[in-house]
Amino acid sequence: MTNWMAITVLGVSALASASGTILLNYAAIVLSPALAILGATLWAASAAGFVWLAHGYDLGTLAILTSALGLITVNVIGVTLFAEDITVQKLVALSLLIAALTILSWPSGHG
């Protein structure tokens, strides 16, 4: 995989994650299950992109990715099924998570 391809997947994954967050926030405001499902789907697509970029990494890296996916899943379930509010704290946590995954997935040129 070339660096440009990896950077493109990384950008699309980050964009999908941010779009999913915005859609989930809007879905909570207008009480739209369809928008919530679309937002969760974008988050899942984002996670798939990050995991795809992590192939060939060690188990510690994959453990971090798995934890991140768990955090995203818990937030999606809480927002969509239990109508939890999307608080500033959740948005900050997810933003930091996206930043960490972006740094973790950045192509290093090794291997």
Backbone as CSV, one residue per row, in Angstrom:
resi,resn,N_x,N_y,N_z,CA_x,CA_y,CA_z,C_x,C_y,C_z
1,MET,0.853,-1.172,0.000,0.000,0.000,0.000,0.899,1.234,0.000
2,THR,0.613,2.151,-0.893,1.407,3.371,-0.962,1.007,4.330,0.154
3,ASN,1.901,5.254,0.429,1.595,6.229,1.473,0.402,7.092,1.105
4,TRP,0.251,7.445,-0.175,-0.885,8.282,-0.572,-2.199,7.550,-0.383
5,MET,-2.187,6.258,-0.675,-3.404,5.472,-0.474,-3.754,5.411,1.014
6,ALA,-2.741,5.185,1.850,-2.972,5.130,3.294,-3.450,6.476,3.819
7,ILE,-2.853,7.552,3.337,-3.257,8.887,3.787,-4.685,9.189,3.341
8,THR,-5.046,8.746,2.143,-6.416,8.945,1.658,-7.416,8.189,2.523
9,VAL,-7.115,6.922,2.825,-8.003,6.128,3.689,-8.086,6.759,5.070
10,LEU,-6.964,7.249,5.573,-6.940,7.906,6.876,-7.815,9.152,6.875
11,GLY,-7.716,9.958,5.825,-8.540,11.164,5.734,-10.016,10.851,5.630
12,VAL,-10.354,9.864,4.803,-11.760,9.475,4.657,-12.297,8.915,5.972
13,SER,-11.477,8.137,6.679,-11.910,7.581,7.965,-12.144,8.680,8.992
14,ALA,-11.238,9.643,9.051,-11.408,10.757,9.988,-12.640,11.586,9.630
15,LEU,-12.859,11.813,8.337,-14.036,12.558,7.891,-15.323,11.800,8.209
16,ALA,-15.315,10.484,7.999,-16.494,9.672,8.315,-16.787,9.698,9.808
17,SER,-15.740,9.662,10.624,-15.938,9.702,12.071,-16.519,11.042,12.512
18,ALA,-15.973,12.125,11.993,-16.491,13.451,12.346,-17.924,13.626,11.852
19,SER,-18.201,13.157,10.638,-19.563,13.254,10.098,-20.543,12.432,10.922
20,GLY,-20.107,11.254,11.352,-20.959,10.420,12.202,-21.292,11.105,13.514
21,THR,-20.300,11.781,14.096,-20.527,12.508,15.343,-21.538,13.629,15.140
22,ILE,-21.382,14.372,14.068,-22.311,15.473,13.784,-23.723,14.944,13.545
23,LEU,-23.837,13.865,12.766,-25.160,13.293,12.503,-25.814,12.767,13.772
24,LEU,-25.027,12.119,14.635,-25.600,11.622,15.889,-26.058,12.775,16.774
25,ASN,-25.290,13.846,16.801,-25.685,15.015,17.581,-26.987,15.592,17.039
26,TYR,-27.086,15.743,15.735,-28.303,16.278,15.125,-29.475,15.316,15.318
27,ALA,-29.211,14.014,15.218,-30.274,13.015,15.416,-30.842,13.093,16.826
28,ALA,-29.985,13.384,17.806,-30.468,13.514,19.180,-31.338,14.758,19.339
29,ILE,-31.039,15.800,18.585,-31.824,17.036,18.670,-33.194,16.857,18.031
30,VAL,-33.225,16.259,16.837,-34.494,16.129,16.111,-35.177,14.783,16.342
31,LEU,-34.579,13.941,17.176,-35.125,12.615,17.509,-35.382,11.778,16.255
32,SER,-34.366,11.655,15.427,-34.481,10.908,14.178,-33.673,9.613,14.247
33,PRO,-34.352,8.469,14.347,-33.621,7.194,14.352,-32.842,6.960,13.053
34,ALA,-33.371,7.424,11.927,-32.682,7.222,10.647,-31.331,7.944,10.629
35,LEU,-31.295,9.179,11.134,-30.029,9.910,11.191,-29.074,9.272,12.190
36,ALA,-29.617,8.749,13.286,-28.774,8.068,14.271,-28.138,6.821,13.664
37,ILE,-28.910,6.077,12.894,-28.374,4.878,12.245,-27.311,5.268,11.216
38,LEU,-27.563,6.332,10.462,-26.582,6.793,9.483,-25.294,7.247,10.171
39,GLY,-25.437,7.972,11.284,-24.260,8.401,12.039,-23.469,7.224,12.575
40,ALA,-24.171,6.226,13.103,-23.497,5.030,13.614,-22.821,4.265,12.481
41,THR,-23.447,4.243,11.317,-22.856,3.571,10.159,-21.571,4.278,9.726
42,LEU,-21.581,5.595,9.760,-20.363,6.339,9.424,-19.261,6.068,10.435
43,TRP,-19.634,5.984,11.725,-18.637,5.641,12.743,-18.070,4.253,12.488
44,ALA,-18.934,3.298,12.145,-18.468,1.936,11.871,-17.542,1.918,10.650
45,ALA,-17.900,2.676,9.618,-17.040,2.753,8.433,-15.690,3.368,8.789
46,SER,-15.731,4.372,9.645,-14.499,4.999,10.102,-13.629,3.996,10.845
47,ALA,-14.245,3.248,11.739,-13.501,2.247,12.507,-12.908,1.190,11.581
48,ALA,-13.670,0.778,10.583,-13.162,-0.216,9.630,-11.941,0.323,8.886
49,GLY,-11.983,1.589,8.529,-10.833,2.199,7.864,-9.608,2.233,8.754
50,PHE,-9.790,2.609,10.019,-8.664,2.637,10.949,-8.089,1.239,11.164
51,VAL,-8.964,0.239,11.295,-8.495,-1.137,11.491,-7.756,-1.622,10.243
52,TRP,-8.277,-1.299,9.069,-7.620,-1.705,7.831,-6.218,-1.113,7.743
53,LEU,-6.066,0.128,8.188,-4.750,0.757,8.164,-3.798,0.147,9.182
54,ALA,-4.338,-0.524,10.188,-3.501,-1.057,11.264,-2.976,-2.454,10.972
55,HIS,-3.247,-3.006,9.783,-2.754,-4.358,9.502,-1.225,-4.373,9.572
56,GLY,-0.720,-5.429,10.150,0.720,-5.546,10.303,1.264,-4.918,11.577
57,TYR,0.405,-4.354,12.407,0.864,-3.768,13.662,0.843,-4.820,14.765
58,ASP,1.493,-4.526,15.868,1.579,-5.499,16.959,0.281,-5.575,17.752
59,LEU,0.214,-6.520,18.680,-1.014,-6.758,19.437,-1.382,-5.587,20.336
60,GLY,-0.406,-4.852,20.846,-0.709,-3.691,21.678,-1.477,-2.631,20.909
61,THR,-1.062,-2.402,19.683,-1.763,-1.444,18.830,-3.181,-1.910,18.554
62,LEU,-3.329,-3.190,18.240,-4.665,-3.715,17.977,-5.532,-3.686,19.232
63,ALA,-4.920,-3.842,20.414,-5.684,-3.734,21.661,-6.212,-2.317,21.841
64,ILE,-5.392,-1.329,21.495,-5.843,0.064,21.573,-6.999,0.292,20.607
65,LEU,-6.875,-0.243,19.397,-7.955,-0.101,18.420,-9.233,-0.769,18.900
66,THR,-9.099,-1.949,19.495,-10.273,-2.656,20.006,-10.941,-1.858,21.121
67,SER,-10.143,-1.282,22.011,-10.700,-0.441,23.074,-11.417,0.767,22.490
68,ALA,-10.822,1.349,21.472,-11.447,2.502,20.824,-12.778,2.117,20.198
69,LEU,-12.808,0.982,19.525,-14.062,0.523,18.924,-15.113,0.262,19.997
70,GLY,-14.677,-0.265,21.135,-15.610,-0.486,22.244,-16.190,0.817,22.758
71,LEU,-15.341,1.836,22.895,-15.813,3.142,23.364,-16.810,3.742,22.383
72,ILE,-16.499,3.632,21.097,-17.418,4.148,20.082,-18.743,3.399,20.142
73,THR,-18.681,2.077,20.254,-19.903,1.263,20.302,-20.761,1.615,21.507
74,VAL,-20.134,1.761,22.667,-20.883,2.106,23.879,-21.567,3.458,23.715
75,ASN,-20.867,4.426,23.137,-21.475,5.743,22.922,-22.626,5.679,21.936
76,VAL,-22.457,4.918,20.860,-23.531,4.793,19.872,-24.752,4.137,20.498
77,ILE,-24.549,3.073,21.258,-25.676,2.388,21.908,-26.366,3.321,22.898
78,GLY,-25.583,4.040,23.701,-26.168,4.951,24.678,-26.985,6.052,24.045
79,VAL,-26.477,6.602,22.954,-27.175,7.705,22.293,-28.406,7.209,21.547
80,THR,-28.265,6.113,20.804,-29.366,5.672,19.946,-30.450,4.916,20.697
81,LEU,-30.064,4.045,21.617,-31.073,3.216,22.279,-31.618,3.831,23.565
82,PHE,-30.791,4.566,24.274,-31.211,5.084,25.573,-31.352,6.599,25.596
83,ALA,-31.253,7.227,24.439,-31.436,8.676,24.282,-30.569,9.486,25.243
84,GLU,-29.334,9.013,25.469,-28.409,9.783,26.295,-28.018,11.056,25.551
85,ASP,-27.736,12.071,26.308,-27.301,13.323,25.698,-25.879,13.184,25.164
86,ILE,-25.605,13.891,24.091,-24.233,13.991,23.603,-23.645,15.221,24.276
87,THR,-22.842,14.980,25.289,-22.283,16.065,26.087,-20.953,16.526,25.499
88,VAL,-20.511,17.663,25.986,-19.215,18.187,25.566,-18.113,17.201,25.937
89,GLN,-18.251,16.562,27.106,-17.243,15.595,27.539,-17.146,14.424,26.566
90,LYS,-18.291,13.927,26.094,-18.268,12.824,25.130,-17.635,13.264,23.819
91,LEU,-17.965,14.462,23.367,-17.392,14.954,22.116,-15.885,15.152,22.232
92,VAL,-15.430,15.658,23.384,-13.989,15.827,23.595,-13.305,14.465,23.629
93,ALA,-13.911,13.506,24.349,-13.325,12.163,24.421,-13.243,11.523,23.042
94,LEU,-14.300,11.650,22.266,-14.287,11.070,20.923,-13.315,11.807,20.007
95,SER,-13.190,13.118,20.169,-12.224,13.872,19.364,-10.797,13.442,19.681
96,LEU,-10.502,13.261,20.971,-9.174,12.781,21.355,-8.941,11.367,20.847
97,LEU,-9.994,10.554,20.875,-9.895,9.191,20.356,-9.593,9.208,18.860
98,ILE,-10.283,10.069,18.118,-10.030,10.182,16.680,-8.592,10.646,16.435
99,ALA,-8.130,11.602,17.226,-6.752,12.079,17.067,-5.752,10.960,17.356
100,ALA,-6.002,10.190,18.416,-5.102,9.082,18.753,-5.096,8.023,17.661
101,LEU,-6.269,7.689,17.141,-6.340,6.698,16.066,-5.665,7.210,14.796
102,THR,-5.799,8.500,14.534,-5.149,9.080,13.360,-3.637,8.983,13.486
103,ILE,-3.113,9.339,14.644,-1.667,9.245,14.873,-1.219,7.789,14.803
104,LEU,-2.000,6.905,15.403,-1.664,5.485,15.422,-1.661,4.894,14.019
105,SER,-2.559,5.343,13.174,-2.703,4.777,11.835,-1.818,5.453,10.796
106,TRP,-1.154,6.529,11.158,-0.371,7.277,10.181,0.722,6.383,9.601
107,PRO,0.856,6.354,8.289,1.869,5.472,7.684,3.281,5.910,8.066
108,SER,4.057,4.972,8.571,5.390,5.308,9.059,6.483,5.044,8.036
109,GLY,6.164,4.299,6.993,7.173,3.976,5.999,7.998,2.756,6.357
110,HIS,7.720,2.137,7.508,8.421,0.914,7.906,7.636,-0.293,7.426
111,GLY,8.346,-1.371,7.150,7.678,-2.635,6.824,7.275,-2.766,5.454
